[in-house]
Structures are given as structure tokens and as C-alpha cells.
Short mmCIF file of C-alpha atoms in Angstrom, two decimals:
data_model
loop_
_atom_site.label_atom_id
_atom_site.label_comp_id
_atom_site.label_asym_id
_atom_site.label_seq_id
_atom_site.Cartn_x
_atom_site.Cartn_y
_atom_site.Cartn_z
CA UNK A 12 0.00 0.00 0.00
CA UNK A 13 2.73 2.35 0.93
CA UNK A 14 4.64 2.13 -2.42
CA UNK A 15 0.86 2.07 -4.64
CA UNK A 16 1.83 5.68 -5.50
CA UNK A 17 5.56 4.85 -6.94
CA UNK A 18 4.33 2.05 -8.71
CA UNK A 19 1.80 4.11 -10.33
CA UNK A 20 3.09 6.88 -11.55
CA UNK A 21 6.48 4.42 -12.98
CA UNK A 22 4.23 2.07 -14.95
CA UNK A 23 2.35 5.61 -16.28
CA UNK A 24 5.78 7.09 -16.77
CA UNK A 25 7.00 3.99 -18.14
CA UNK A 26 4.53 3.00 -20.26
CA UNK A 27 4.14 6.60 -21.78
CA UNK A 28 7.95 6.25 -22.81
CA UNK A 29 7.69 2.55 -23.97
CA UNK A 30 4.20 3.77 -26.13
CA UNK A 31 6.59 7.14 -27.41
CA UNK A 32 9.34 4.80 -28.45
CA UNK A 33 8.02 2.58 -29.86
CA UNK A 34 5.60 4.86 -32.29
CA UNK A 35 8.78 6.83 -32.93
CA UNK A 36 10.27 3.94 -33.98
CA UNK A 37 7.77 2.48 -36.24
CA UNK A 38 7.81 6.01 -37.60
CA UNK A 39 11.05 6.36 -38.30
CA UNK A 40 12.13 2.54 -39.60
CA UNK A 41 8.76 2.62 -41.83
CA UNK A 42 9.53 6.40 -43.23
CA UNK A 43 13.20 5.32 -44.01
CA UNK A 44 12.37 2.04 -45.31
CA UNK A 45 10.28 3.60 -47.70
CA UNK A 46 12.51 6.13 -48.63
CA UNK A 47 15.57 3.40 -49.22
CA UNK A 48 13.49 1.07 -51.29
CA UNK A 49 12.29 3.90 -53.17
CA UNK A 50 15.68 5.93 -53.33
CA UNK A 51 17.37 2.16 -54.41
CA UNK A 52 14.53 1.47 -56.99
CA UNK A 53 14.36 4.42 -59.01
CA UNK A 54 18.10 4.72 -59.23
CA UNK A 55 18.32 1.01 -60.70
CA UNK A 56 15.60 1.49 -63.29
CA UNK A 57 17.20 4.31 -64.62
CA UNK A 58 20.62 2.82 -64.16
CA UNK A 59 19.01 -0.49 -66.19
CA UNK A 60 17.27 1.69 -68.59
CA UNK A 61 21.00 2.36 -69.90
CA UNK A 62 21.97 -0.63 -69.98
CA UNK A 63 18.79 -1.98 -72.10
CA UNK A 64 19.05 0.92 -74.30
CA UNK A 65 22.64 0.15 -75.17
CA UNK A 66 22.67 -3.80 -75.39
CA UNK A 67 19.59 -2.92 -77.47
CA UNK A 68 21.59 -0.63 -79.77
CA UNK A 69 24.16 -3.13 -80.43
CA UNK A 70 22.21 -5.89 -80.65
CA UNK A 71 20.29 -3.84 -83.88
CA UNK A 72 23.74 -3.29 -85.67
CA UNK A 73 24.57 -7.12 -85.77
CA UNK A 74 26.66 -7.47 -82.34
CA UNK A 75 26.16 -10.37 -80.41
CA UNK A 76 25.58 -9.47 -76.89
CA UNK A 77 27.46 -12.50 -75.32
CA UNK A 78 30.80 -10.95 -77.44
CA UNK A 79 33.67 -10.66 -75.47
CA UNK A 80 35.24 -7.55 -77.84
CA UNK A 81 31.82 -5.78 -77.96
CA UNK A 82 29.10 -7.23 -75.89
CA UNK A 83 27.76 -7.62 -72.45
CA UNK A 84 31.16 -8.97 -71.15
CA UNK A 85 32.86 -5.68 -72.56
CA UNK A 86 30.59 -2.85 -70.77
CA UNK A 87 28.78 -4.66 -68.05
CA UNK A 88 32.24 -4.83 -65.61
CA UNK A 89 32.45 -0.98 -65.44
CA UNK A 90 29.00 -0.38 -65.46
CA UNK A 91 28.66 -2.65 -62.22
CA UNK A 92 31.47 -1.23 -60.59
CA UNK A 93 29.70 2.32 -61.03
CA UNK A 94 26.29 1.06 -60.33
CA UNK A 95 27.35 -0.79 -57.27
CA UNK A 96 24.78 -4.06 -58.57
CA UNK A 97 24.84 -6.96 -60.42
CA UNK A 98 24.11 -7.36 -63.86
CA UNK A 99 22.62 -10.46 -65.42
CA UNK A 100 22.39 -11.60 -69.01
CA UNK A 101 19.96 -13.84 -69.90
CA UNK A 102 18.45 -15.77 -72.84
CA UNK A 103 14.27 -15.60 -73.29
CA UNK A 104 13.65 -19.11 -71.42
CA UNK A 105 15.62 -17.47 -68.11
CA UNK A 106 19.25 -19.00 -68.56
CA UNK A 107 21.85 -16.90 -67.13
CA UNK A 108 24.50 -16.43 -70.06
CA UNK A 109 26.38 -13.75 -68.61
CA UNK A 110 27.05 -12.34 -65.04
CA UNK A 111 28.97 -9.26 -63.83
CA UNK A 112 29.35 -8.55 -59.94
CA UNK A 113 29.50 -5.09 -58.01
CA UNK A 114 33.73 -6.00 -58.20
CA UNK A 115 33.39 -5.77 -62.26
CA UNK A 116 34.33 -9.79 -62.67
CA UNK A 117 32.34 -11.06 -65.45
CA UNK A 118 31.55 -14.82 -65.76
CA UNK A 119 31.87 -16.51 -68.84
CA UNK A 120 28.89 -18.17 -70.47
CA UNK A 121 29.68 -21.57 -69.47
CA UNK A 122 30.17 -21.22 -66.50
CA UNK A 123 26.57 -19.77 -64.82
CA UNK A 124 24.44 -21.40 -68.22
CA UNK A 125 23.25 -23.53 -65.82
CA UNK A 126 21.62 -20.83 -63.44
CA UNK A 127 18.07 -20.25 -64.78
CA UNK A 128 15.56 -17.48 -62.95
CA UNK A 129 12.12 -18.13 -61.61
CA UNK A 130 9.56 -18.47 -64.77
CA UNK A 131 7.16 -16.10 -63.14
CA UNK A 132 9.60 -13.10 -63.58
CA UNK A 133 10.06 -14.31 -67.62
CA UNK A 134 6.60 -14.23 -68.21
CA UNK A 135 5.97 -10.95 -66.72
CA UNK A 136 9.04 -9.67 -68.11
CA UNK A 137 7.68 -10.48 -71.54
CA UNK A 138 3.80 -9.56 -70.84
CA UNK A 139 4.51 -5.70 -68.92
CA UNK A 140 8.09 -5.54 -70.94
CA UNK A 141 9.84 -4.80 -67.33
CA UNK A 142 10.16 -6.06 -63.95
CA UNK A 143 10.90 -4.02 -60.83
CA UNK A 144 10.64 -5.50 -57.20
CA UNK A 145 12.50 -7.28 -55.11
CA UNK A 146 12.97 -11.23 -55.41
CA UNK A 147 15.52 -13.70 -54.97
CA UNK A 148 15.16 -14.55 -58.98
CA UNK A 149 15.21 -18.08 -58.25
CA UNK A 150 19.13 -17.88 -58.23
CA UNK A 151 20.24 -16.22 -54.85
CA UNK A 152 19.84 -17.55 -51.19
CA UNK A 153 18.05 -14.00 -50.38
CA UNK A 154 16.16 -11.20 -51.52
CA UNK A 155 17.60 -8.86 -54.09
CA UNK A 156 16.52 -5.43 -55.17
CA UNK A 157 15.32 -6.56 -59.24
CA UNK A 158 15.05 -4.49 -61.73
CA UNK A 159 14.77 -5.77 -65.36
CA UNK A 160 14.14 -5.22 -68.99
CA UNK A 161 13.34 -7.31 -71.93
CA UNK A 162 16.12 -6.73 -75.30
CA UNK A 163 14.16 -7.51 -78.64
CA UNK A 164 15.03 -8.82 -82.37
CA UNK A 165 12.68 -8.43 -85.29
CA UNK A 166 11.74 -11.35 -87.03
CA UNK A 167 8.59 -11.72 -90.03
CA UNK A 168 6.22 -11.74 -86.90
CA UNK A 169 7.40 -8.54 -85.65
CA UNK A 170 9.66 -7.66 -81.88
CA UNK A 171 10.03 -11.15 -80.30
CA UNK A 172 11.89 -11.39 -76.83
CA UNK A 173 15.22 -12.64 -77.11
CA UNK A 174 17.42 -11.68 -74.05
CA UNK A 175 16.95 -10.09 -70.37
CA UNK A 176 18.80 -8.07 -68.39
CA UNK A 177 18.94 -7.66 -65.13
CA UNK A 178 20.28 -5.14 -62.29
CA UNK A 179 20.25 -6.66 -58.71
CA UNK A 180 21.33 -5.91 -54.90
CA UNK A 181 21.44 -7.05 -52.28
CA UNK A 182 19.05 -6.11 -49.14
CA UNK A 183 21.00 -6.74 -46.34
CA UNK A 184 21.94 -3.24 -46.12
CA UNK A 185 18.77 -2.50 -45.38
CA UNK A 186 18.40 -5.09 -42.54
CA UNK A 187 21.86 -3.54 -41.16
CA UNK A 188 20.44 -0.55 -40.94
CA UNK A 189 17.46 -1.68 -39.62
CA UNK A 190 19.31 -3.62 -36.57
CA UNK A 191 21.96 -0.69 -36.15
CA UNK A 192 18.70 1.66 -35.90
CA UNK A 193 16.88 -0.68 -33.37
CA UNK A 194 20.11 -1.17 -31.48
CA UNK A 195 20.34 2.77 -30.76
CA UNK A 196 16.73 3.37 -29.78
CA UNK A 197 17.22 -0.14 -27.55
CA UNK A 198 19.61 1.54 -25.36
CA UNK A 199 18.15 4.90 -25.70
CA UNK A 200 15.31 3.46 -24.37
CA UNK A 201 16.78 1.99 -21.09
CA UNK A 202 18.49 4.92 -20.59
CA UNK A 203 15.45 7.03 -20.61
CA UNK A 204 13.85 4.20 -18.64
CA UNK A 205 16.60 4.21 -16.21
CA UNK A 206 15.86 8.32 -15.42
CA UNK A 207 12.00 7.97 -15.42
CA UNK A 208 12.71 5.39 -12.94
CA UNK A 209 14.89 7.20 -11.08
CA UNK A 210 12.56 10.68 -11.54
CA UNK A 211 9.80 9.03 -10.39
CA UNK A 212 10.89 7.50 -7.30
CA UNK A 213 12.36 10.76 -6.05
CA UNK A 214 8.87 12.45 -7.31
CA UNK A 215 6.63 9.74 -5.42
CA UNK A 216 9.00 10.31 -2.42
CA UNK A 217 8.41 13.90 -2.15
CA UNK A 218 4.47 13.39 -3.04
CA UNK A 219 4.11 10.83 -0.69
CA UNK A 220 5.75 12.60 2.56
CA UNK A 221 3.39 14.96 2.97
CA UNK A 222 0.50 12.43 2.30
CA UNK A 223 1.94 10.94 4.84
CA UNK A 224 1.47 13.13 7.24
CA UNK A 225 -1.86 14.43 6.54
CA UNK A 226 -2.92 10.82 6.94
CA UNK A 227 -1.39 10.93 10.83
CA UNK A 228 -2.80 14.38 11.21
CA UNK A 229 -5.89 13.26 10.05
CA UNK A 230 -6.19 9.65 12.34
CA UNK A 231 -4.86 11.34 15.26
CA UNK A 232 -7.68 14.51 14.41
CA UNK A 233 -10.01 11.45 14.66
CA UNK A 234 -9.53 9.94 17.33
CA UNK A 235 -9.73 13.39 19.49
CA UNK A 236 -6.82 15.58 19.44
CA UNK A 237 -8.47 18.56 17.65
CA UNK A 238 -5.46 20.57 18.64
CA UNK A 239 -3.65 19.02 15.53
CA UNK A 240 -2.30 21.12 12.52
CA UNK A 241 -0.55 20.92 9.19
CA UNK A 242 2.45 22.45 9.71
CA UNK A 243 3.91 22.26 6.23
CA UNK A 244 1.01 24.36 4.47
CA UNK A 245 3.33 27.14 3.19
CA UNK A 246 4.01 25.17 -0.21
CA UNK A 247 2.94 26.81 -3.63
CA UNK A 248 0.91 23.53 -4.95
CA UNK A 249 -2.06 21.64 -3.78
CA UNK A 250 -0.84 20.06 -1.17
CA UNK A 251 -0.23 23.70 0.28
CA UNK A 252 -3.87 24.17 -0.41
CA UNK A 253 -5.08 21.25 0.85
CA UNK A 254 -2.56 21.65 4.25
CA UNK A 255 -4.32 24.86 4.78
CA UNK A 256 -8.26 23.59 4.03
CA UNK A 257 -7.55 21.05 6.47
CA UNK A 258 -6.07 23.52 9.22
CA UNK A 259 -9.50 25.67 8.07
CA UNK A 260 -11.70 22.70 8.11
CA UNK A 261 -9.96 21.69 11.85
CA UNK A 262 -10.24 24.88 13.08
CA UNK A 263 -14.13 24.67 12.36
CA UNK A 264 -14.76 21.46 13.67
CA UNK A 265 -12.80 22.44 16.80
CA UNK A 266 -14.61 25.68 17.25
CA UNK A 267 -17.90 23.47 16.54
CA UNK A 268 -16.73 21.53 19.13
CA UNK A 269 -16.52 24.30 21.74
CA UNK A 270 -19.90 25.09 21.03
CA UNK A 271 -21.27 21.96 21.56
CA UNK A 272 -19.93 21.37 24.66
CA UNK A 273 -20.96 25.25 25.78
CA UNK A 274 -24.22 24.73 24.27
CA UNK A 275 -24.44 21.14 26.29
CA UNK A 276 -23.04 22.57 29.44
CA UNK A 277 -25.66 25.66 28.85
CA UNK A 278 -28.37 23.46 28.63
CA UNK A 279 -27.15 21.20 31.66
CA UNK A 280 -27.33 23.95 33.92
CA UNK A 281 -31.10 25.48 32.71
CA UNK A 282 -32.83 22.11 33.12
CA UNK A 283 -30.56 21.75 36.44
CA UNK A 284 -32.53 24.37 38.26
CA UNK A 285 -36.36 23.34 37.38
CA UNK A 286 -35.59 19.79 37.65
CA UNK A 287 -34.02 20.24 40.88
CA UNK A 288 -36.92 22.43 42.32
CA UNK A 289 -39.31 19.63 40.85
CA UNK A 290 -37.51 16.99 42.29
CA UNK A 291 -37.47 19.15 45.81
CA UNK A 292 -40.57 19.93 46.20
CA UNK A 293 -42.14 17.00 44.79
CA UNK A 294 -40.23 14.83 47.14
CA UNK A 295 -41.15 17.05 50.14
CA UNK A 296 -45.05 16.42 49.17
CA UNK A 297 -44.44 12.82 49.24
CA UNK A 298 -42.76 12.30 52.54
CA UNK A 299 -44.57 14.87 54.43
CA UNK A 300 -41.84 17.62 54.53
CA UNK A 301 -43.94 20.01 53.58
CA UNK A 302 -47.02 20.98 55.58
CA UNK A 303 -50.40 19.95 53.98
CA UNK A 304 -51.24 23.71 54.27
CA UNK A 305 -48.41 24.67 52.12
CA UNK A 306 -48.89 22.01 49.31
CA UNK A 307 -50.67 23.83 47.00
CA UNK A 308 -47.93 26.63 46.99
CA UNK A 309 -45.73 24.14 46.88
CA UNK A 310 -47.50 22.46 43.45
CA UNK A 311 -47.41 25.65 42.19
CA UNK A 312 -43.78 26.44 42.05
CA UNK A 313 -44.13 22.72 40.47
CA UNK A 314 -46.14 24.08 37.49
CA UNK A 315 -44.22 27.06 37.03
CA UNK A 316 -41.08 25.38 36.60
CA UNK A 317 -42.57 22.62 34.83
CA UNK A 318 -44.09 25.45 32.52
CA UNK A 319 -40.76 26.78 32.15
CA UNK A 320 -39.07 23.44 31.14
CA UNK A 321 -41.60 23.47 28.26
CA UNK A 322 -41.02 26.74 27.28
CA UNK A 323 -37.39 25.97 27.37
CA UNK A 324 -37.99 22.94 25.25
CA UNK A 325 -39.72 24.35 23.06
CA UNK A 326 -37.53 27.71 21.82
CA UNK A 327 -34.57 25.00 21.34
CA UNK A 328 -36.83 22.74 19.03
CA UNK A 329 -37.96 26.28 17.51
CA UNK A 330 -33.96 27.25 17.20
CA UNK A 331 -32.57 23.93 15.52
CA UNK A 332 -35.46 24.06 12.96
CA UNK A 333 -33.79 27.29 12.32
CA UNK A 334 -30.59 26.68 12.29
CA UNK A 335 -31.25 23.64 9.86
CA UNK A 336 -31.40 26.28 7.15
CA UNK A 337 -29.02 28.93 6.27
CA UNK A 338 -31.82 31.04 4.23
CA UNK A 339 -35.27 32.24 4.13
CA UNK A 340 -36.69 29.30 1.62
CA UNK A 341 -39.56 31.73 0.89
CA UNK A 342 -39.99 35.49 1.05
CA UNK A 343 -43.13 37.30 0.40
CA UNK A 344 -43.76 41.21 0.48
CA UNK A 345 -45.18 42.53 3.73
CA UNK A 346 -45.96 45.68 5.35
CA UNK A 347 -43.50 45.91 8.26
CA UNK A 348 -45.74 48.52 10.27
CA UNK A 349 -48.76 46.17 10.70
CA UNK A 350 -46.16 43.66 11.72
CA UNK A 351 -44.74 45.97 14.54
CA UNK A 352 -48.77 47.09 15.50
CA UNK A 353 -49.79 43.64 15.89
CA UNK A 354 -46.54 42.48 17.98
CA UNK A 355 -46.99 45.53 20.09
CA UNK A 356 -50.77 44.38 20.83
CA UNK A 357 -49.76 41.11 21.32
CA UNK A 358 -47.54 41.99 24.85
CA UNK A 359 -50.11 45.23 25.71
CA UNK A 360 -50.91 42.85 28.94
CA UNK A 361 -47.48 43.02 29.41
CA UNK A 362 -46.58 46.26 28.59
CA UNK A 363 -49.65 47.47 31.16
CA UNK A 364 -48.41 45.17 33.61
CA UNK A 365 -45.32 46.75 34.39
CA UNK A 366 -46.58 49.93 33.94
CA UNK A 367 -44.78 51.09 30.63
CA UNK A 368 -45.75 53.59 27.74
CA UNK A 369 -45.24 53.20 23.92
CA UNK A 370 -43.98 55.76 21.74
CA UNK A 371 -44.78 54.83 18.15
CA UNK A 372 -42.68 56.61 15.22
CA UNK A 373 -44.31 54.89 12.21
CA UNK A 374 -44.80 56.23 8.81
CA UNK A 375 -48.48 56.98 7.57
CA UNK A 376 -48.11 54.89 4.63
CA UNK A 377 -47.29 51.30 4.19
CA UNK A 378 -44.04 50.34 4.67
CA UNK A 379 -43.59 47.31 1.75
CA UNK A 380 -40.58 44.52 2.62
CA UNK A 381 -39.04 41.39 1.93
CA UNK A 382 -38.81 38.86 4.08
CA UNK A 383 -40.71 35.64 5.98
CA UNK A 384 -43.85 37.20 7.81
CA UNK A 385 -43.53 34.82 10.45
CA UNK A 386 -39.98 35.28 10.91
CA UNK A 387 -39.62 39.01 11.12
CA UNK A 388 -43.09 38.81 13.27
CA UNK A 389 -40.82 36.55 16.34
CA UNK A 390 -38.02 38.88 15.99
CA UNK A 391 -40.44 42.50 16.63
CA UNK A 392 -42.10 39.83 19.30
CA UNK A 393 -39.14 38.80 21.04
CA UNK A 394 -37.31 42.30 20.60
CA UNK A 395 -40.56 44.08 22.30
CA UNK A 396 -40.85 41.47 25.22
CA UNK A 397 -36.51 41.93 25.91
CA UNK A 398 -37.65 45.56 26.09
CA UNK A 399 -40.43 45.29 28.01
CA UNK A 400 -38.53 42.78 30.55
CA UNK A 401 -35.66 44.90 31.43
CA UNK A 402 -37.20 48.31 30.87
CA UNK A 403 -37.59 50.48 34.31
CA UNK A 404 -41.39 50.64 35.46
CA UNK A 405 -43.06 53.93 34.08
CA UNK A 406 -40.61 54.26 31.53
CA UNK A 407 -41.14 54.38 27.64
CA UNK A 408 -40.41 52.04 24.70
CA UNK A 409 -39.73 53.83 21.72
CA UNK A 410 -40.45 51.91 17.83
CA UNK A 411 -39.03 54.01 15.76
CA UNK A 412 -39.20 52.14 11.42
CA UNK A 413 -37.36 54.58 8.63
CA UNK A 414 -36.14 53.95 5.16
CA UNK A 415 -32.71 54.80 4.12
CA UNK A 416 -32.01 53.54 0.93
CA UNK A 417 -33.03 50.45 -0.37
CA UNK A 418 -33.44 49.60 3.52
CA UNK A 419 -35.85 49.62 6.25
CA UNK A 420 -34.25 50.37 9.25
CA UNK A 421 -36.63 49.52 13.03
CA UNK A 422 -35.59 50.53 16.01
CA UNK A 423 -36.95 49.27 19.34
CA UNK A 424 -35.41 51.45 22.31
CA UNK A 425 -36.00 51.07 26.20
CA UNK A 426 -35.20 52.64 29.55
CA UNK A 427 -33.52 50.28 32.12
CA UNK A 428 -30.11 49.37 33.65
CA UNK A 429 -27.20 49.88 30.88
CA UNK A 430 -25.66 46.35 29.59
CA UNK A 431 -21.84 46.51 30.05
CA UNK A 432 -19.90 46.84 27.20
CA UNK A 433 -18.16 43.50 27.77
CA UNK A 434 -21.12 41.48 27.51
CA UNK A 435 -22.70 43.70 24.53
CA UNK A 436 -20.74 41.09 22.11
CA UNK A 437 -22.14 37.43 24.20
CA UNK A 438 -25.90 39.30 24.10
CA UNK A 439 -27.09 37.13 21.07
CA UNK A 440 -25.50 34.22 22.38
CA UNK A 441 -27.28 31.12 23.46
CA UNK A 442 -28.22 31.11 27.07
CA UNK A 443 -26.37 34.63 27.62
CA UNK A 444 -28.09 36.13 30.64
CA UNK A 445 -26.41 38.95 32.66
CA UNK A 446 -26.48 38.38 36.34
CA UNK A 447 -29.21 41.16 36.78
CA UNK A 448 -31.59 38.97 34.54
CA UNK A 449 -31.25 35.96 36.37
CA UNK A 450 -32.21 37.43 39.33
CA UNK A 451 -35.06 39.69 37.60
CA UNK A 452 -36.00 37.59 35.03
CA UNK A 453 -37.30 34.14 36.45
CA UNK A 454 -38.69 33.09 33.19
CA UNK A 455 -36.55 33.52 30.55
CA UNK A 456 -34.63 30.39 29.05
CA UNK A 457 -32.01 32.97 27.19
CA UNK A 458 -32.58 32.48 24.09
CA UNK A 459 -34.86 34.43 22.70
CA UNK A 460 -32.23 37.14 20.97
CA UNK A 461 -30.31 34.42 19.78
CA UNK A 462 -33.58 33.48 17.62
CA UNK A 463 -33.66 37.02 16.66
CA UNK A 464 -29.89 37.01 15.28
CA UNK A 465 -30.75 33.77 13.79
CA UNK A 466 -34.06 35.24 11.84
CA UNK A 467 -32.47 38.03 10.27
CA UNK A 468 -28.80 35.96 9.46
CA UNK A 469 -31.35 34.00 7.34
CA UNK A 470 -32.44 37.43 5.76
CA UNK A 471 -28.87 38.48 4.59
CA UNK A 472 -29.92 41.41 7.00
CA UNK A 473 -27.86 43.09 9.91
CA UNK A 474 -29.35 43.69 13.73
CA UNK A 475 -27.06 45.82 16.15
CA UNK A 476 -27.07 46.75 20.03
CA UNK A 477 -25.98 50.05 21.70
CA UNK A 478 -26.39 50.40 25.49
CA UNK A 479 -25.55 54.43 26.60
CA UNK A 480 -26.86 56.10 29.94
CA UNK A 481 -29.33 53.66 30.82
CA UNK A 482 -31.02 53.59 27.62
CA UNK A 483 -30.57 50.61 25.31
CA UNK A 484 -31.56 50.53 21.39
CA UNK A 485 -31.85 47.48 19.06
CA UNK A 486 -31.99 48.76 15.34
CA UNK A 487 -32.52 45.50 12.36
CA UNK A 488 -32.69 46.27 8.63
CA UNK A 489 -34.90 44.74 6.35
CA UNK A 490 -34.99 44.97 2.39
CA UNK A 491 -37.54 47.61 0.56
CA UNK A 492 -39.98 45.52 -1.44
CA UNK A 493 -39.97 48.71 -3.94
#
């Protein structure tokens, strides 16, 4: 498993250099075969032609082309020698009556009469009136380069075939050249193969280090040390980029992490202090702790704790349903002053009951926006109520909705005790409750702003707190429908 990487990229290395060679060497041996057999070819027929053209020629003033003074033996010697081939004399039925070699010795007619070429070169000889090819003519133990034309006498019945000649050579240059050629790219080939073998084990070396590590990074991450970084992230390529997404991703999960175990530890301790009153008071009914006469006080604090369990239960299940989304899935257009009117006449009990006023700044006409009715409605509900709960008795809320922009901008401000500025950042966080709440506040759960950061994150809006001489403002934007 460890080495899966090296042997990879060496057989893909490998076999891209064994594919390259060996197309480049088809290439190449096919191109120059071509060209040799084509190159050796022409330059015999033409090199023939002469030779036809002047046996021919003599042959038509009365010479005898086997003469020693003025025939075939008298030219074909230096014309070989030039030519660098073989010429052949030979009667119409294929019998070899003369023979000069590449050295210039000519044989004498007795002496290769018996020598006789293959009857399927004759006849085409005498049906296309040449022959060009390559052949072993019946008389050689390989394969020649042939090229070959017919010489003619007239007789009564017109030109009749009488002799042949023929140019040959031999072809085992070109299968020297052919094994000198395969030789080279043989050992250019391992040599190449030796560097991409050498290349790739240094590359797979360097790939697989910090692989590696990211895998020990990564078990070790798993099985609980979230303190665990990348340390080699600096590196221009992608495992630089990966090195850091993991150190981003880590960070996350650990920060995650931190939450959860706030959010349990949160939760731990606001179902401790009902559940421990339940269990208190409950137990003191049962065993007779409690006086009979004080039971029914006693049953009381029982509901009201119970009530506020439920309540508690219930803005968590409302929160994660939240949560679950990261945007409204729906907006409509909505007037956002009937919104605040109806949330406002929603708490009036409220508001009465601890003796507050309302000071309403809201424009005459209809104030069109975007957003979930529902939504925005819990966040003027919950932002009223906050004010309401921690707002000095005979004091005034002010609601204050403008449009700057392509905004609506509502402002909900109260009158109580000012929130200090280090717990102005922790205000929309889950469970946050100054000290003055818990004592004042007996029924919130603390998490009813968090909802309200929540809502409008979903919007793509923005929701600030300022907190100044006692009086403390909540301002949330919300998009113009038009």
C-alpha cells in the first residue's frame, strides 16, 4: 500500500515512454524504409534503362551481346562497378549467359548457363516488358533489389523477346540498418527508462511525505486531538492548499466543538434548576416535609417550573429548525408597520403590567418589505418582550421604522439598567443572561435574541445593540420591497 503511488506513476511514466518509443520507432524505420526502397529502386531502373538501351543498340547493328570484344562482357564490368549491382544476361527461357558482380568480374557463359531465374519473372518480363521489385530470382539464397528489362530482335512476326537483363542488390543493407537503428533506440530506451525510474521515485517520495502526514494528522484529528495542525502548508501547490483547508476545516470542527460542549453545558445547567426544584418539592409532598397547608404553593412552584421546562424545550426545538437552514426558503412582500402594531398588541398585557408607555414613530403609509412574515413577526415579538422585561417601570419604549435607501431600518429602544460593554458582544449568544436577569428575570430560558440574530442571518440582513446612559436601542434592517 505504501509504495501504490511509486508504482503508479512508474508504470504511467514507463509506459508513456515505452508507447513514445516505440511509435517513434515504427515512424522512423517505416519512413526510411520507404525512402531506401524507393531511393534504391528508381536509381536502378534508370541505371538499367541504360543498360537496355545500349545492349539494345548493339544488338540492332549485328553485335552479339554474349561478345567478349563488344558485348555484355565488354561494358557490363564498369558499369557494375559504377552502379554498385549486379548485372545479369539472360536468354528468353531465363538462362543466365552472362554475369557481372558489383567488383566488375564477369563470368563466362559456361560457366553460370546452368543458373536459370524463376519463370514467373520471364513471363511478366515479356507480358509488362519490365520487372521491378524485389525477389531472390530463383538464383540467390536472399532477396535482391530486381530491376529488369526485356532486349528484342525483329523477325517476319514482328519484336520477339530474345534476351533479359537484369540489375540486382542485395538487401542486407537495409536489414543492417534496420538492426543498427533498433540497437540505438534499444539503449536509448533503457536509458530514458533508467531516469523515469529514477525521476519518479524521487517524485513519489516527495508526493508521498506529505500524504503521509496528513494521513497521521488526520487519524490522530479522529480519534480526538483537535489541537492538531498541518504544519507544512506554506508550499505553492495543492498540497499547500489542501494543508491549509484542512487547518481551516480543523479549526471549524474544533470551534464546533466548543460550542457543543458550551451549548451542552448551557443546557445542563437550565434544566438543572427546574428539575431540581421539581424533584425538591415533589419529594417534600411525598414524605410529608412540607405541611399539607403549604402544598398547594408548593404544586405551584411545580407548574411554574414545569411550565418553564416546556417553554425551554420548546424555543430549542424552535432554534434547531432554524438553524437547519441557512436562508429564508420563501420570502413574500409585507408591510413591516402592521407587523410591529400587531406584535406591540400582542404583549399590551405586558406592557400594562409593568406599567410602561409606547412611543410609536411609524410612517403613515405602508411600509412594503421582503422577508418571511412569520420570521420578522418573532423577531419584533421577542425584541418588544426583551424591552419590556428589562425596561424600568413607568418608563417608555420607543419603535421608531425609517427607510434609508433600499433599507428599512426599526428601532426598538427602552429605559432600564445599561448592559456593560463587555457582555454587549455574548448578548445574542445562546443562554447569555447577565447576572441582573437571572435574578429579575425568572422566566426567561435565554434564548430568545439568539432566535432574533438567527431570523435576520437568514435574511442576509444586519441587527445591532448600543447600550448608553441607561437607555438601550436594538436597530434591524430589512430589504424595501420597492
Amino acid at each position: 500500500m505504501k509504495h501504490s503511488m511509486f508504482r503508479r506513476h512508474f508504470l504511467i511514466t514507463a509506459g508513456m515512454i515505452l508507447t513514445s518509443f516505440f511509435l517513434l520507432a515504427t515512424a522512423f524505420m517505416t519512413l526510411s524504409y520507404r525512402y531506401m526502397v524507393q531511393d534504391r529502386t528508381q536509381t536502378m531502373d534508370e541505371n538499367i534503362n541504360y543498360v537496355a538501351v545500349l545492349t539494345q543498340k548493339l544488338l540492332d547493328r549485328g553485335y552479339s551481346p554474349t561478345s567478349e570484344q563488344e558485348g555484355f562482357p565488354f561494358y557490363s564490368p564498369a558499369l557494375s562497378s559504377i552502379s554498385q549491382a549486379n548485372l545479369l544476361l539472360c536468354d528468353a527461357e531465363g538462362h543466365v549467359v552472362r554475369y557481372a558482380d558489383s567488383t566488375g568480374f564477369c563470368s563466362a557463359y559456361g560457366e553460370t548457363s546452368t543458373k536459370t531465374i524463376s519463370p514467373g519473372i520471364t513471363a511478366a518480363m515479356e507480358a509488362d516488358g519490365s520487372y521491378s521489385g524485389m525477389s531472390d530470382l530463383g538464383i540467390y539464397p536472399s532477396v535482391h533489389f530486381i530491376s529488369g528489362r526485356p532486349i528484342y530482335i525483329q523477325t517476319e512476326d514482328g519484336p520477339h523477346m530474345a534476351y533479359m537483363v537484369f540489375m540486382t542488390a542485395s538487401a542486407n543493407d537495409l536489414m543492417v540498418l534496420w538492426r543498427s537503428l533498433a540497437t540505438l533506440f534499444f539503449f536509448t530506451a533503457v536509458v530514458v527508462f533508467c531516469i523515469a525510474f529514477v525521476s519518479s521515485s524521487i517524485f513519489s517520495l516527495q508526493q508521498a511525505k506529505p500524504l503521509r502526514e496528513l494521513t497521521d494528522v488526520v487519524r490522530r484529528f479522529g480519534q480526538g486531538e483537535h489541537d492538531l495542525r498541518i504544519t507544512d502548508c506554506n508550499r505553492k501547490d495543492e498540497f499547500g492548499e489542501l494543508a491549509c483547508t484542512f487547518n481551516t476545516m480543523a479549526d471549524s470542527l474544533a470551534s464546533a466543538e466548543e460550542d457543543r460542549r458550551e451549548f451542552v453545558a448551557n443546557i445542563s445547567h437550565e434544566l438543572k434548576t427546574p428539575l431540581t426544584t421539581i424533584s425538591g418539592f415533589t419529594s417534600g409532598i411525598l414524605d410529608g416535609t412540607i405541611p399539607p397547608e403549604k402544598v398547594n404553593d408548593s404544586l405551584q412552584v411545580v407548574a411554574s417550573e414545569t411550565a418553564r421546562l416546556s417553554r425551554l424545550v420548546r424555543r430549542m426545538l424552535d432554534m434547531s429548525a432554524m438553524q437547519a437552514r441557512d436562508t429564508v426558503n420563501s420570502q413574500v412582500e409585507f408591510d413591516i408597520c402592521e407587523t410591529m402594531v400587531q406584535s406591540v398588541i400582542s404583549l399590551e398585557g405586558k406592557i400594562r403590567s409593568h406599567h410602561l408607555d409606547m412611543d410609536l414613530h411609524i410612517p403613515d403609509k405602508r411600509t412594503m418589505v421582503w422577508g418571511d412574515p412569520d420570521g420578522i413577526t418573532q423577531v419584533c415579538y421577542n425584541l418588544l418582550d426583551n424591552a419590556a422585561k428589562f425596561a424600568c417601570p413607568g418608563s417608555v419604549i420607543s419603535v421608531n421604522i425609517t427607510t434609508k435607501g433600499r433599507k428599512a431600518c426599526i428601532s426598538i429602544k427602552n429605559q432600564g439598567e445599561t448592559i456593560p460593554p463587555d457582555e454587549i458582544g455574548m448578548i445574542f449568544d445562546r443562554f447569555h443572561k447577565s447576572d441582573r436577569s437571572r435574578s429579575m428575570d425568572k422566566e426567561g430560558v435565554g434564548l430568545g435574541l439568539h432566535i432574533v440574530k438567527t431570523i435576520i442571518n437568514q435574511h442576509k440582513e444586519t441587527i445591532s445593540v448600543t447600550s448608553e446612559n441607561g437607555v438601550t436601542e436594538f436597530i434591524f434592517t430589512l430589504a424595501l420591497a420597492s
